[in-house]
Short mmCIF file of N, CA, C and O and ligand atoms in Angstrom, two decimals:
data_model
loop_
_atom_site.label_atom_id
_atom_site.label_comp_id
_atom_site.label_asym_id
_atom_site.label_seq_id
_atom_site.Cartn_x
_atom_site.Cartn_y
_atom_site.Cartn_z
N MET A 247 11.25 59.83 120.10
CA MET A 247 11.37 60.39 118.75
C MET A 247 12.65 59.87 118.09
O MET A 247 13.70 59.87 118.72
N PRO A 248 12.57 59.40 116.86
CA PRO A 248 13.80 58.92 116.19
C PRO A 248 14.81 60.06 116.08
O PRO A 248 14.44 61.20 115.82
N SER A 249 16.09 59.74 116.31
CA SER A 249 17.07 60.81 116.39
C SER A 249 17.26 61.51 115.04
O SER A 249 17.60 62.67 114.96
N LYS A 250 17.01 60.77 113.95
CA LYS A 250 17.16 61.39 112.64
C LYS A 250 16.18 62.55 112.46
O LYS A 250 16.51 63.61 111.93
N LEU A 251 14.96 62.30 112.95
CA LEU A 251 13.93 63.34 112.83
C LEU A 251 14.32 64.54 113.69
O LEU A 251 14.18 65.69 113.29
N LEU A 252 14.85 64.25 114.88
CA LEU A 252 15.27 65.33 115.78
C LEU A 252 16.36 66.18 115.11
O LEU A 252 16.32 67.41 115.14
N ASP A 253 17.31 65.50 114.48
CA ASP A 253 18.36 66.22 113.76
C ASP A 253 17.77 67.14 112.71
O ASP A 253 18.16 68.30 112.57
N ALA A 254 16.82 66.62 111.96
CA ALA A 254 16.20 67.40 110.89
C ALA A 254 15.51 68.62 111.47
O ALA A 254 15.58 69.72 110.92
N LEU A 255 14.84 68.42 112.61
CA LEU A 255 14.13 69.54 113.24
C LEU A 255 15.12 70.61 113.71
O LEU A 255 14.89 71.79 113.55
N LEU A 256 16.23 70.15 114.30
CA LEU A 256 17.22 71.10 114.80
C LEU A 256 17.81 71.92 113.65
O LEU A 256 18.00 73.12 113.75
N LEU A 257 18.10 71.23 112.54
CA LEU A 257 18.68 71.91 111.40
C LEU A 257 17.72 72.93 110.82
O LEU A 257 18.12 73.96 110.31
N ALA A 258 16.43 72.59 110.89
CA ALA A 258 15.43 73.46 110.27
C ALA A 258 15.00 74.58 111.21
O ALA A 258 14.16 75.40 110.86
N MET A 259 15.55 74.60 112.42
CA MET A 259 15.15 75.61 113.38
C MET A 259 15.44 77.01 112.83
O MET A 259 16.55 77.29 112.44
N PRO A 260 14.42 77.85 112.79
CA PRO A 260 14.64 79.18 112.21
C PRO A 260 15.49 80.06 113.11
O PRO A 260 15.56 79.84 114.32
N LEU A 261 16.12 81.03 112.51
CA LEU A 261 16.87 82.01 113.29
C LEU A 261 15.87 82.90 114.02
O LEU A 261 14.69 82.93 113.69
N SER A 262 16.34 83.62 115.01
CA SER A 262 15.46 84.57 115.70
C SER A 262 15.01 85.60 114.66
O SER A 262 15.70 85.84 113.67
N PRO A 263 13.81 86.19 114.88
CA PRO A 263 13.29 87.16 113.89
C PRO A 263 14.30 88.27 113.58
O PRO A 263 14.43 88.68 112.43
N THR A 264 15.03 88.72 114.59
CA THR A 264 16.02 89.78 114.37
C THR A 264 17.12 89.31 113.42
O THR A 264 17.41 89.96 112.41
N LEU A 265 17.70 88.14 113.74
CA LEU A 265 18.79 87.63 112.89
C LEU A 265 18.29 87.36 111.48
O LEU A 265 18.98 87.62 110.50
N GLU A 266 17.08 86.82 111.38
CA GLU A 266 16.53 86.51 110.06
C GLU A 266 16.33 87.80 109.25
O GLU A 266 16.62 87.83 108.06
N SER A 267 15.90 88.88 109.91
CA SER A 267 15.71 90.13 109.17
C SER A 267 17.06 90.71 108.74
O SER A 267 17.18 91.28 107.66
N TRP A 268 18.09 90.55 109.57
CA TRP A 268 19.44 90.99 109.18
C TRP A 268 19.92 90.20 107.98
O TRP A 268 20.50 90.74 107.05
N ARG A 269 19.66 88.89 108.03
CA ARG A 269 20.10 88.00 106.96
C ARG A 269 19.44 88.42 105.64
O ARG A 269 20.09 88.54 104.60
N GLN A 270 18.13 88.65 105.72
CA GLN A 270 17.39 89.07 104.51
C GLN A 270 17.92 90.40 103.99
O GLN A 270 18.03 90.61 102.79
N HIS A 271 18.22 91.32 104.91
CA HIS A 271 18.74 92.63 104.50
C HIS A 271 20.04 92.46 103.72
O HIS A 271 20.23 93.07 102.67
N LEU A 272 20.94 91.63 104.24
CA LEU A 272 22.22 91.41 103.56
C LEU A 272 22.01 90.80 102.18
O LEU A 272 22.67 91.18 101.22
N ILE A 273 21.08 89.83 102.10
CA ILE A 273 20.83 89.16 100.82
C ILE A 273 20.28 90.16 99.80
O ILE A 273 20.67 90.16 98.63
N ASN A 274 19.40 91.07 100.26
CA ASN A 274 18.67 91.92 99.32
C ASN A 274 19.26 93.29 99.09
O ASN A 274 18.94 93.95 98.11
N HIS A 275 20.12 93.77 99.97
CA HIS A 275 20.53 95.18 99.87
C HIS A 275 22.00 95.42 99.65
O HIS A 275 22.46 96.54 99.69
N LEU A 276 22.77 94.36 99.44
CA LEU A 276 24.19 94.59 99.16
C LEU A 276 24.42 94.62 97.65
O LEU A 276 23.73 93.96 96.90
N ASN A 277 25.41 95.39 97.24
CA ASN A 277 25.71 95.48 95.81
C ASN A 277 26.65 94.36 95.35
O ASN A 277 27.43 94.55 94.44
N TYR A 278 26.58 93.24 96.04
CA TYR A 278 27.44 92.11 95.69
C TYR A 278 26.58 90.86 95.59
O TYR A 278 25.56 90.76 96.25
N PRO A 279 27.02 89.90 94.77
CA PRO A 279 26.31 88.61 94.76
C PRO A 279 26.45 87.94 96.12
O PRO A 279 27.51 88.02 96.74
N VAL A 280 25.38 87.32 96.60
CA VAL A 280 25.41 86.65 97.90
C VAL A 280 25.00 85.19 97.71
O VAL A 280 24.01 84.90 97.06
N GLN A 281 25.80 84.29 98.27
CA GLN A 281 25.48 82.87 98.22
C GLN A 281 25.43 82.31 99.63
O GLN A 281 25.98 82.90 100.55
N GLY A 282 24.77 81.14 99.76
CA GLY A 282 24.74 80.49 101.05
C GLY A 282 23.43 80.72 101.77
O GLY A 282 22.54 81.40 101.26
N ALA A 283 23.31 80.16 102.96
CA ALA A 283 22.07 80.27 103.72
C ALA A 283 22.37 80.69 105.15
O ALA A 283 22.27 81.85 105.51
N GLN A 284 22.78 79.72 105.98
CA GLN A 284 23.11 80.02 107.37
C GLN A 284 24.38 80.87 107.44
O GLN A 284 24.50 81.75 108.26
N SER A 285 25.30 80.58 106.54
CA SER A 285 26.46 81.45 106.37
C SER A 285 26.34 82.10 105.00
O SER A 285 26.12 81.41 104.01
N LEU A 286 26.47 83.42 104.95
CA LEU A 286 26.37 84.12 103.67
C LEU A 286 27.76 84.42 103.15
O LEU A 286 28.60 84.96 103.86
N PHE A 287 27.98 84.07 101.89
CA PHE A 287 29.25 84.35 101.24
C PHE A 287 29.02 85.53 100.31
O PHE A 287 28.31 85.40 99.32
N ILE A 288 29.59 86.66 100.66
CA ILE A 288 29.29 87.90 99.96
C ILE A 288 30.40 88.24 98.98
O ILE A 288 31.57 88.32 99.36
N GLY A 289 30.01 88.47 97.71
CA GLY A 289 30.98 88.83 96.69
C GLY A 289 31.46 87.64 95.90
O GLY A 289 31.34 86.50 96.34
N ASP A 290 31.97 87.91 94.70
CA ASP A 290 32.53 86.86 93.86
C ASP A 290 33.76 87.40 93.16
O ASP A 290 33.64 88.16 92.22
N PRO A 291 35.00 87.07 93.55
CA PRO A 291 35.36 86.15 94.63
C PRO A 291 34.85 86.62 96.00
O PRO A 291 34.54 87.79 96.16
N VAL A 292 34.74 85.71 96.95
CA VAL A 292 34.17 86.01 98.25
C VAL A 292 34.98 87.11 98.95
O VAL A 292 36.19 87.01 99.08
N LEU A 293 34.28 88.18 99.33
CA LEU A 293 34.93 89.29 100.02
C LEU A 293 34.82 89.13 101.52
O LEU A 293 35.76 89.39 102.28
N VAL A 294 33.65 88.71 101.96
CA VAL A 294 33.41 88.61 103.39
C VAL A 294 32.34 87.54 103.64
O VAL A 294 31.51 87.27 102.77
N ILE A 295 32.42 86.89 104.79
CA ILE A 295 31.46 85.84 105.15
C ILE A 295 30.71 86.29 106.39
O ILE A 295 31.33 86.79 107.33
N VAL A 296 29.37 86.16 106.38
CA VAL A 296 28.61 86.45 107.59
C VAL A 296 27.94 85.16 108.04
O VAL A 296 27.16 84.57 107.30
N SER A 297 28.29 84.72 109.25
CA SER A 297 27.79 83.46 109.76
C SER A 297 26.76 83.71 110.85
O SER A 297 27.02 84.43 111.81
N PHE A 298 25.57 83.13 110.67
CA PHE A 298 24.50 83.30 111.65
C PHE A 298 24.37 82.04 112.48
O PHE A 298 24.01 80.98 111.96
N GLN A 299 24.69 82.13 113.75
CA GLN A 299 24.49 80.98 114.64
C GLN A 299 24.60 81.42 116.10
O GLN A 299 25.13 82.47 116.40
N HIS A 300 24.07 80.57 116.98
CA HIS A 300 24.09 80.82 118.42
C HIS A 300 23.57 82.22 118.75
O HIS A 300 24.14 82.92 119.60
N GLY A 301 22.53 82.66 118.06
CA GLY A 301 21.92 83.95 118.38
C GLY A 301 22.76 85.16 118.05
O GLY A 301 22.53 86.25 118.55
N GLN A 302 23.77 84.98 117.20
CA GLN A 302 24.58 86.13 116.84
C GLN A 302 25.03 86.04 115.38
O GLN A 302 24.93 84.99 114.75
N ALA A 303 25.48 87.16 114.86
CA ALA A 303 26.02 87.20 113.51
C ALA A 303 27.50 87.51 113.60
O ALA A 303 27.90 88.46 114.26
N GLU A 304 28.30 86.67 112.96
CA GLU A 304 29.75 86.88 112.98
C GLU A 304 30.22 87.23 111.58
O GLU A 304 29.85 86.58 110.61
N VAL A 305 31.03 88.28 111.49
CA VAL A 305 31.59 88.68 110.20
C VAL A 305 33.01 88.15 110.10
O VAL A 305 33.84 88.37 110.99
N LEU A 306 33.28 87.41 109.03
CA LEU A 306 34.58 86.77 108.87
C LEU A 306 35.22 87.17 107.55
O LEU A 306 34.55 87.35 106.54
N LEU A 307 36.54 87.29 107.58
CA LEU A 307 37.29 87.50 106.35
C LEU A 307 37.77 86.16 105.84
O LEU A 307 38.37 85.40 106.60
N PRO A 308 37.49 85.84 104.57
CA PRO A 308 37.96 84.56 104.07
C PRO A 308 39.48 84.55 104.01
O PRO A 308 40.10 85.58 103.76
N ALA A 309 40.07 83.41 104.28
CA ALA A 309 41.51 83.28 104.16
C ALA A 309 41.78 82.11 103.24
O ALA A 309 41.65 80.96 103.63
N MET A 310 42.07 82.42 101.98
CA MET A 310 42.32 81.35 101.02
C MET A 310 43.66 81.59 100.37
O MET A 310 44.05 82.71 100.12
N GLU A 311 44.36 80.54 100.12
CA GLU A 311 45.64 80.68 99.46
C GLU A 311 45.69 79.76 98.25
O GLU A 311 45.11 78.70 98.25
N TRP A 312 46.39 80.23 97.27
CA TRP A 312 46.55 79.43 96.07
C TRP A 312 47.97 78.91 96.03
O TRP A 312 48.93 79.67 95.93
N ARG A 313 48.09 77.61 96.16
CA ARG A 313 49.43 77.03 96.22
C ARG A 313 49.49 75.83 95.30
O ARG A 313 48.62 74.97 95.34
N HIS A 314 50.51 75.73 94.53
CA HIS A 314 50.72 74.58 93.67
C HIS A 314 49.48 74.25 92.88
O HIS A 314 49.01 73.12 92.84
N HIS A 315 48.89 75.29 92.27
CA HIS A 315 47.73 75.15 91.39
C HIS A 315 46.52 74.59 92.12
O HIS A 315 45.65 73.99 91.51
N ASP A 316 46.47 74.79 93.40
CA ASP A 316 45.37 74.24 94.18
C ASP A 316 44.90 75.32 95.15
O ASP A 316 45.71 75.97 95.78
N MET A 317 43.60 75.47 95.26
CA MET A 317 43.08 76.44 96.21
C MET A 317 43.08 75.83 97.60
O MET A 317 42.61 74.73 97.80
N GLN A 318 43.64 76.55 98.55
CA GLN A 318 43.63 76.06 99.92
C GLN A 318 42.79 77.01 100.77
O GLN A 318 42.96 78.22 100.69
N THR A 319 41.90 76.44 101.53
CA THR A 319 41.10 77.26 102.42
C THR A 319 41.66 77.15 103.82
O THR A 319 41.78 76.06 104.36
N THR A 320 42.07 78.27 104.37
CA THR A 320 42.54 78.25 105.74
C THR A 320 41.45 78.86 106.61
O THR A 320 40.44 79.35 106.11
N LYS A 321 41.64 78.84 107.91
CA LYS A 321 40.60 79.30 108.82
C LYS A 321 40.31 80.79 108.59
O LYS A 321 41.24 81.61 108.60
N PRO A 322 39.03 81.13 108.37
CA PRO A 322 38.72 82.56 108.20
C PRO A 322 38.99 83.32 109.49
O PRO A 322 38.91 82.77 110.58
N THR A 323 39.33 84.61 109.36
CA THR A 323 39.59 85.41 110.55
C THR A 323 38.36 86.24 110.89
O THR A 323 37.72 86.81 110.00
N SER A 324 38.04 86.30 112.17
CA SER A 324 36.84 87.00 112.61
C SER A 324 37.07 88.51 112.62
O SER A 324 38.08 89.00 113.11
N GLN A 325 36.11 89.24 112.06
CA GLN A 325 36.15 90.70 112.07
C GLN A 325 35.39 91.24 113.28
O GLN A 325 35.60 92.37 113.69
N GLY A 326 34.48 90.42 113.78
CA GLY A 326 33.68 90.85 114.91
C GLY A 326 32.34 90.15 114.95
O GLY A 326 31.93 89.51 113.98
N VAL A 327 31.67 90.26 116.09
CA VAL A 327 30.42 89.57 116.32
C VAL A 327 29.37 90.59 116.74
O VAL A 327 29.66 91.51 117.50
N VAL A 328 28.15 90.45 116.20
CA VAL A 328 27.05 91.31 116.65
C VAL A 328 25.98 90.40 117.26
O VAL A 328 25.52 89.45 116.63
N ASP A 329 25.63 90.67 118.50
CA ASP A 329 24.66 89.85 119.22
C ASP A 329 23.25 90.17 118.74
O ASP A 329 22.89 91.34 118.55
N GLY A 330 22.46 89.11 118.51
CA GLY A 330 21.10 89.27 118.00
C GLY A 330 20.18 90.00 118.96
O GLY A 330 19.15 90.53 118.55
N ASN A 331 20.50 90.04 120.25
CA ASN A 331 19.63 90.70 121.23
C ASN A 331 20.06 92.13 121.51
O ASN A 331 19.23 93.03 121.62
N THR A 332 21.36 92.34 121.63
CA THR A 332 21.83 93.67 122.05
C THR A 332 22.41 94.49 120.90
O THR A 332 22.60 95.69 121.03
N GLY A 333 22.69 93.86 119.78
CA GLY A 333 23.31 94.57 118.67
C GLY A 333 22.29 95.14 117.71
O GLY A 333 21.08 94.94 117.86
N THR A 334 22.78 95.87 116.71
CA THR A 334 21.89 96.46 115.71
C THR A 334 22.35 96.09 114.30
O THR A 334 23.51 95.72 114.08
N LEU A 335 21.43 96.23 113.36
CA LEU A 335 21.75 95.97 111.95
C LEU A 335 22.84 96.93 111.48
O LEU A 335 23.72 96.55 110.71
N GLU A 336 22.80 98.17 111.98
CA GLU A 336 23.81 99.16 111.60
C GLU A 336 25.21 98.69 111.99
O GLU A 336 26.17 98.85 111.24
N GLN A 337 25.33 98.10 113.20
CA GLN A 337 26.63 97.58 113.64
C GLN A 337 27.10 96.47 112.72
O GLN A 337 28.28 96.41 112.35
N LEU A 338 26.16 95.61 112.33
CA LEU A 338 26.52 94.49 111.46
C LEU A 338 26.97 95.02 110.09
O LEU A 338 27.99 94.59 109.55
N LEU A 339 26.22 95.99 109.55
CA LEU A 339 26.56 96.54 108.23
C LEU A 339 27.93 97.23 108.27
O LEU A 339 28.71 97.14 107.33
N ALA A 340 28.22 97.91 109.38
CA ALA A 340 29.52 98.58 109.52
C ALA A 340 30.64 97.54 109.49
O ALA A 340 31.66 97.73 108.82
N LEU A 341 30.44 96.43 110.22
CA LEU A 341 31.45 95.36 110.23
C LEU A 341 31.63 94.77 108.84
O LEU A 341 32.75 94.50 108.40
N VAL A 342 30.51 94.57 108.14
CA VAL A 342 30.57 93.99 106.79
C VAL A 342 31.34 94.93 105.87
O VAL A 342 32.23 94.50 105.13
N GLU A 343 31.04 96.23 105.95
CA GLU A 343 31.73 97.21 105.09
C GLU A 343 33.22 97.27 105.40
O GLU A 343 34.06 97.31 104.51
N GLU A 344 33.55 97.26 106.70
CA GLU A 344 34.96 97.24 107.12
C GLU A 344 35.68 96.03 106.55
O GLU A 344 36.80 96.13 106.04
N GLY A 345 35.00 94.87 106.68
CA GLY A 345 35.59 93.63 106.19
C GLY A 345 35.84 93.67 104.70
O GLY A 345 36.90 93.28 104.22
N ILE A 346 34.83 94.19 103.95
CA ILE A 346 34.97 94.26 102.49
C ILE A 346 36.12 95.19 102.12
O ILE A 346 36.94 94.87 101.26
N ALA A 347 36.24 96.33 102.81
CA ALA A 347 37.32 97.29 102.52
C ALA A 347 38.69 96.66 102.77
O ALA A 347 39.61 96.79 101.97
N LEU A 348 38.79 95.95 103.91
CA LEU A 348 40.06 95.28 104.25
C LEU A 348 40.44 94.25 103.18
O LEU A 348 41.58 94.17 102.76
N ARG A 349 39.43 93.49 102.80
CA ARG A 349 39.66 92.42 101.84
C ARG A 349 40.08 93.02 100.49
O ARG A 349 41.00 92.53 99.85
N LEU A 350 39.40 94.10 100.04
CA LEU A 350 39.74 94.69 98.76
C LEU A 350 41.17 95.24 98.77
O LEU A 350 41.84 95.27 97.75
N LYS A 351 41.61 95.71 99.95
CA LYS A 351 42.98 96.22 100.07
C LYS A 351 44.00 95.12 99.79
O LYS A 351 45.13 95.40 99.40
N SER A 352 43.63 93.86 100.05
CA SER A 352 44.57 92.76 99.87
C SER A 352 44.63 92.32 98.41
O SER A 352 45.43 91.48 98.05
N PHE A 353 43.75 92.89 97.56
CA PHE A 353 43.76 92.53 96.14
C PHE A 353 44.95 93.18 95.45
O PHE A 353 45.38 94.27 95.81
N HIS A 354 45.48 92.52 94.43
CA HIS A 354 46.59 93.08 93.67
C HIS A 354 46.30 93.01 92.18
O HIS A 354 45.52 92.17 91.74
N GLU A 355 46.97 93.88 91.42
CA GLU A 355 46.81 93.84 89.98
C GLU A 355 47.70 92.77 89.37
O GLU A 355 48.85 92.63 89.75
N CYS A 356 47.14 92.06 88.40
CA CYS A 356 47.95 91.13 87.62
C CYS A 356 48.91 91.96 86.77
O CYS A 356 48.50 92.92 86.11
N SER A 357 50.20 91.62 86.80
CA SER A 357 51.18 92.43 86.09
C SER A 357 51.08 92.24 84.57
O SER A 357 51.70 92.95 83.82
N HIS A 358 50.28 91.26 84.15
CA HIS A 358 50.18 90.99 82.71
C HIS A 358 48.91 91.55 82.09
O HIS A 358 48.96 92.21 81.06
N CYS A 359 47.74 91.31 82.71
CA CYS A 359 46.49 91.78 82.11
C CYS A 359 45.90 92.95 82.91
O CYS A 359 44.95 93.58 82.47
N GLY A 360 46.45 93.24 84.08
CA GLY A 360 46.00 94.40 84.84
C GLY A 360 44.73 94.17 85.65
O GLY A 360 44.25 95.07 86.33
N LYS A 361 44.18 92.96 85.60
CA LYS A 361 42.97 92.66 86.36
C LYS A 361 43.30 92.66 87.86
O LYS A 361 44.33 92.14 88.27
N ARG A 362 42.39 93.27 88.65
CA ARG A 362 42.58 93.25 90.10
C ARG A 362 42.05 91.95 90.66
O ARG A 362 40.90 91.61 90.47
N CYS A 363 42.92 91.21 91.35
CA CYS A 363 42.56 89.86 91.78
C CYS A 363 42.72 89.67 93.28
O CYS A 363 43.56 90.31 93.91
N ALA A 364 41.93 88.73 93.80
CA ALA A 364 42.11 88.31 95.18
C ALA A 364 43.47 87.64 95.30
O ALA A 364 43.93 87.01 94.36
N PRO A 365 44.11 87.75 96.47
CA PRO A 365 45.46 87.18 96.62
C PRO A 365 45.53 85.70 96.25
O PRO A 365 46.52 85.25 95.69
N GLU A 366 44.45 84.95 96.56
CA GLU A 366 44.50 83.51 96.27
C GLU A 366 44.37 83.22 94.78
O GLU A 366 44.58 82.10 94.35
N GLU A 367 44.00 84.25 93.99
CA GLU A 367 43.89 84.05 92.55
C GLU A 367 45.20 84.39 91.83
O GLU A 367 45.30 84.21 90.63
N LEU A 368 46.14 84.94 92.59
CA LEU A 368 47.38 85.37 91.97
C LEU A 368 48.51 84.39 92.23
O LEU A 368 48.72 83.95 93.34
N GLY A 369 49.21 84.07 91.18
CA GLY A 369 50.45 83.31 91.32
C GLY A 369 51.58 84.26 90.99
O GLY A 369 51.41 85.48 91.07
N SER A 370 52.71 83.72 90.62
CA SER A 370 53.79 84.60 90.26
C SER A 370 54.52 84.05 89.05
O SER A 370 54.70 82.83 88.90
N LEU A 371 54.86 84.94 88.14
CA LEU A 371 55.60 84.53 86.94
C LEU A 371 56.87 85.35 86.92
O LEU A 371 56.83 86.57 86.78
N MET A 372 57.98 84.72 87.09
CA MET A 372 59.28 85.37 87.17
C MET A 372 59.24 86.55 88.16
O MET A 372 59.70 87.65 87.86
N GLY A 373 58.61 86.32 89.30
CA GLY A 373 58.59 87.31 90.36
C GLY A 373 57.48 88.35 90.25
O GLY A 373 57.30 89.15 91.15
N ASP A 374 56.73 88.35 89.13
CA ASP A 374 55.63 89.32 88.99
C ASP A 374 54.31 88.66 89.35
O ASP A 374 54.05 87.52 88.94
N PRO A 375 53.45 89.39 90.10
CA PRO A 375 52.13 88.82 90.40
C PRO A 375 51.35 88.60 89.10
O PRO A 375 51.26 89.49 88.26
N THR A 376 50.82 87.40 88.94
CA THR A 376 50.16 87.04 87.69
C THR A 376 48.89 86.26 88.01
O THR A 376 48.91 85.37 88.85
N CYS A 377 47.79 86.61 87.33
CA CYS A 377 46.52 85.95 87.64
C CYS A 377 46.49 84.55 87.04
O CYS A 377 47.28 84.20 86.18
N ARG A 378 45.52 83.79 87.51
CA ARG A 378 45.45 82.40 87.12
C ARG A 378 45.25 82.24 85.61
O ARG A 378 45.82 81.37 84.98
N THR A 379 44.41 83.12 85.04
CA THR A 379 44.13 83.03 83.60
C THR A 379 45.41 83.23 82.80
O THR A 379 45.69 82.49 81.86
N CYS A 380 46.20 84.24 83.17
CA CYS A 380 47.44 84.50 82.45
C CYS A 380 48.43 83.36 82.64
O CYS A 380 49.13 82.97 81.71
N LEU A 381 48.50 82.80 83.85
CA LEU A 381 49.41 81.69 84.10
C LEU A 381 49.03 80.48 83.26
O LEU A 381 49.89 79.81 82.69
N LYS A 382 47.72 80.23 83.16
CA LYS A 382 47.25 79.09 82.37
C LYS A 382 47.67 79.28 80.92
O LYS A 382 48.13 78.35 80.27
N GLY A 383 47.51 80.50 80.41
CA GLY A 383 47.89 80.80 79.04
C GLY A 383 49.36 80.50 78.82
O GLY A 383 49.76 79.93 77.81
N ARG A 384 50.17 80.88 79.82
CA ARG A 384 51.61 80.65 79.72
C ARG A 384 51.93 79.17 79.62
O ARG A 384 52.78 78.76 78.86
N ARG A 385 51.21 78.39 80.46
CA ARG A 385 51.53 76.97 80.50
C ARG A 385 51.21 76.31 79.16
O ARG A 385 51.85 75.37 78.75
N VAL A 386 50.16 76.85 78.48
CA VAL A 386 49.81 76.30 77.18
C VAL A 386 50.87 76.70 76.16
O VAL A 386 51.26 75.92 75.30
N LEU A 387 51.37 77.94 76.29
CA LEU A 387 52.33 78.46 75.32
C LEU A 387 53.67 77.73 75.36
O LEU A 387 54.31 77.53 74.34
N PHE A 388 54.10 77.41 76.59
CA PHE A 388 55.45 76.83 76.68
C PHE A 388 55.41 75.32 76.87
O PHE A 388 54.88 74.86 77.82
ZN1 ZN B 689 46.28 88.38 84.21
#
C-alpha cells in the first residue's frame, strides 16, 4: 500500500464511539463557541482546549502571552486526562468547567475601557493594564 494512502487512512481513523460522543457533547452543549476537530478550542478568546487522542480526552489551559505586539503561544498546561474506557463524560465536563473557571480568573479589566480581557490581550500603558484596542488607539494618537 502506498504510504501516502496509509497516512490518509490513519488520519481519518475515527475516535472510539465514547470519545466521539463526548466530543459531540462538547460541541453542541457548551455555552461557548467551539472551534477545531481533533482538538476543540472552547471560547473566544480560547478558554480551554480539549484534545482527543490515544483513547483519552485531555483538558488543557491555553498559555499565550502578548509580547512586543506579537502573540506568543507557549505550551498549554494540562488540567487533567479522562480515559475513554474508564472515565465518564461527567468527569470530562467537570474538568472543562474547572479549566474555564481558572482561566476566567486570570482575566483582568482594561484600566481604560473596562473590558475584561485575557492576559495575552492586555498590555500596559504607564503601568496600567490596557487592552490591545486601547493601546492601538494610543499609538495612533501619539
Ligand atoms: Zn481597553
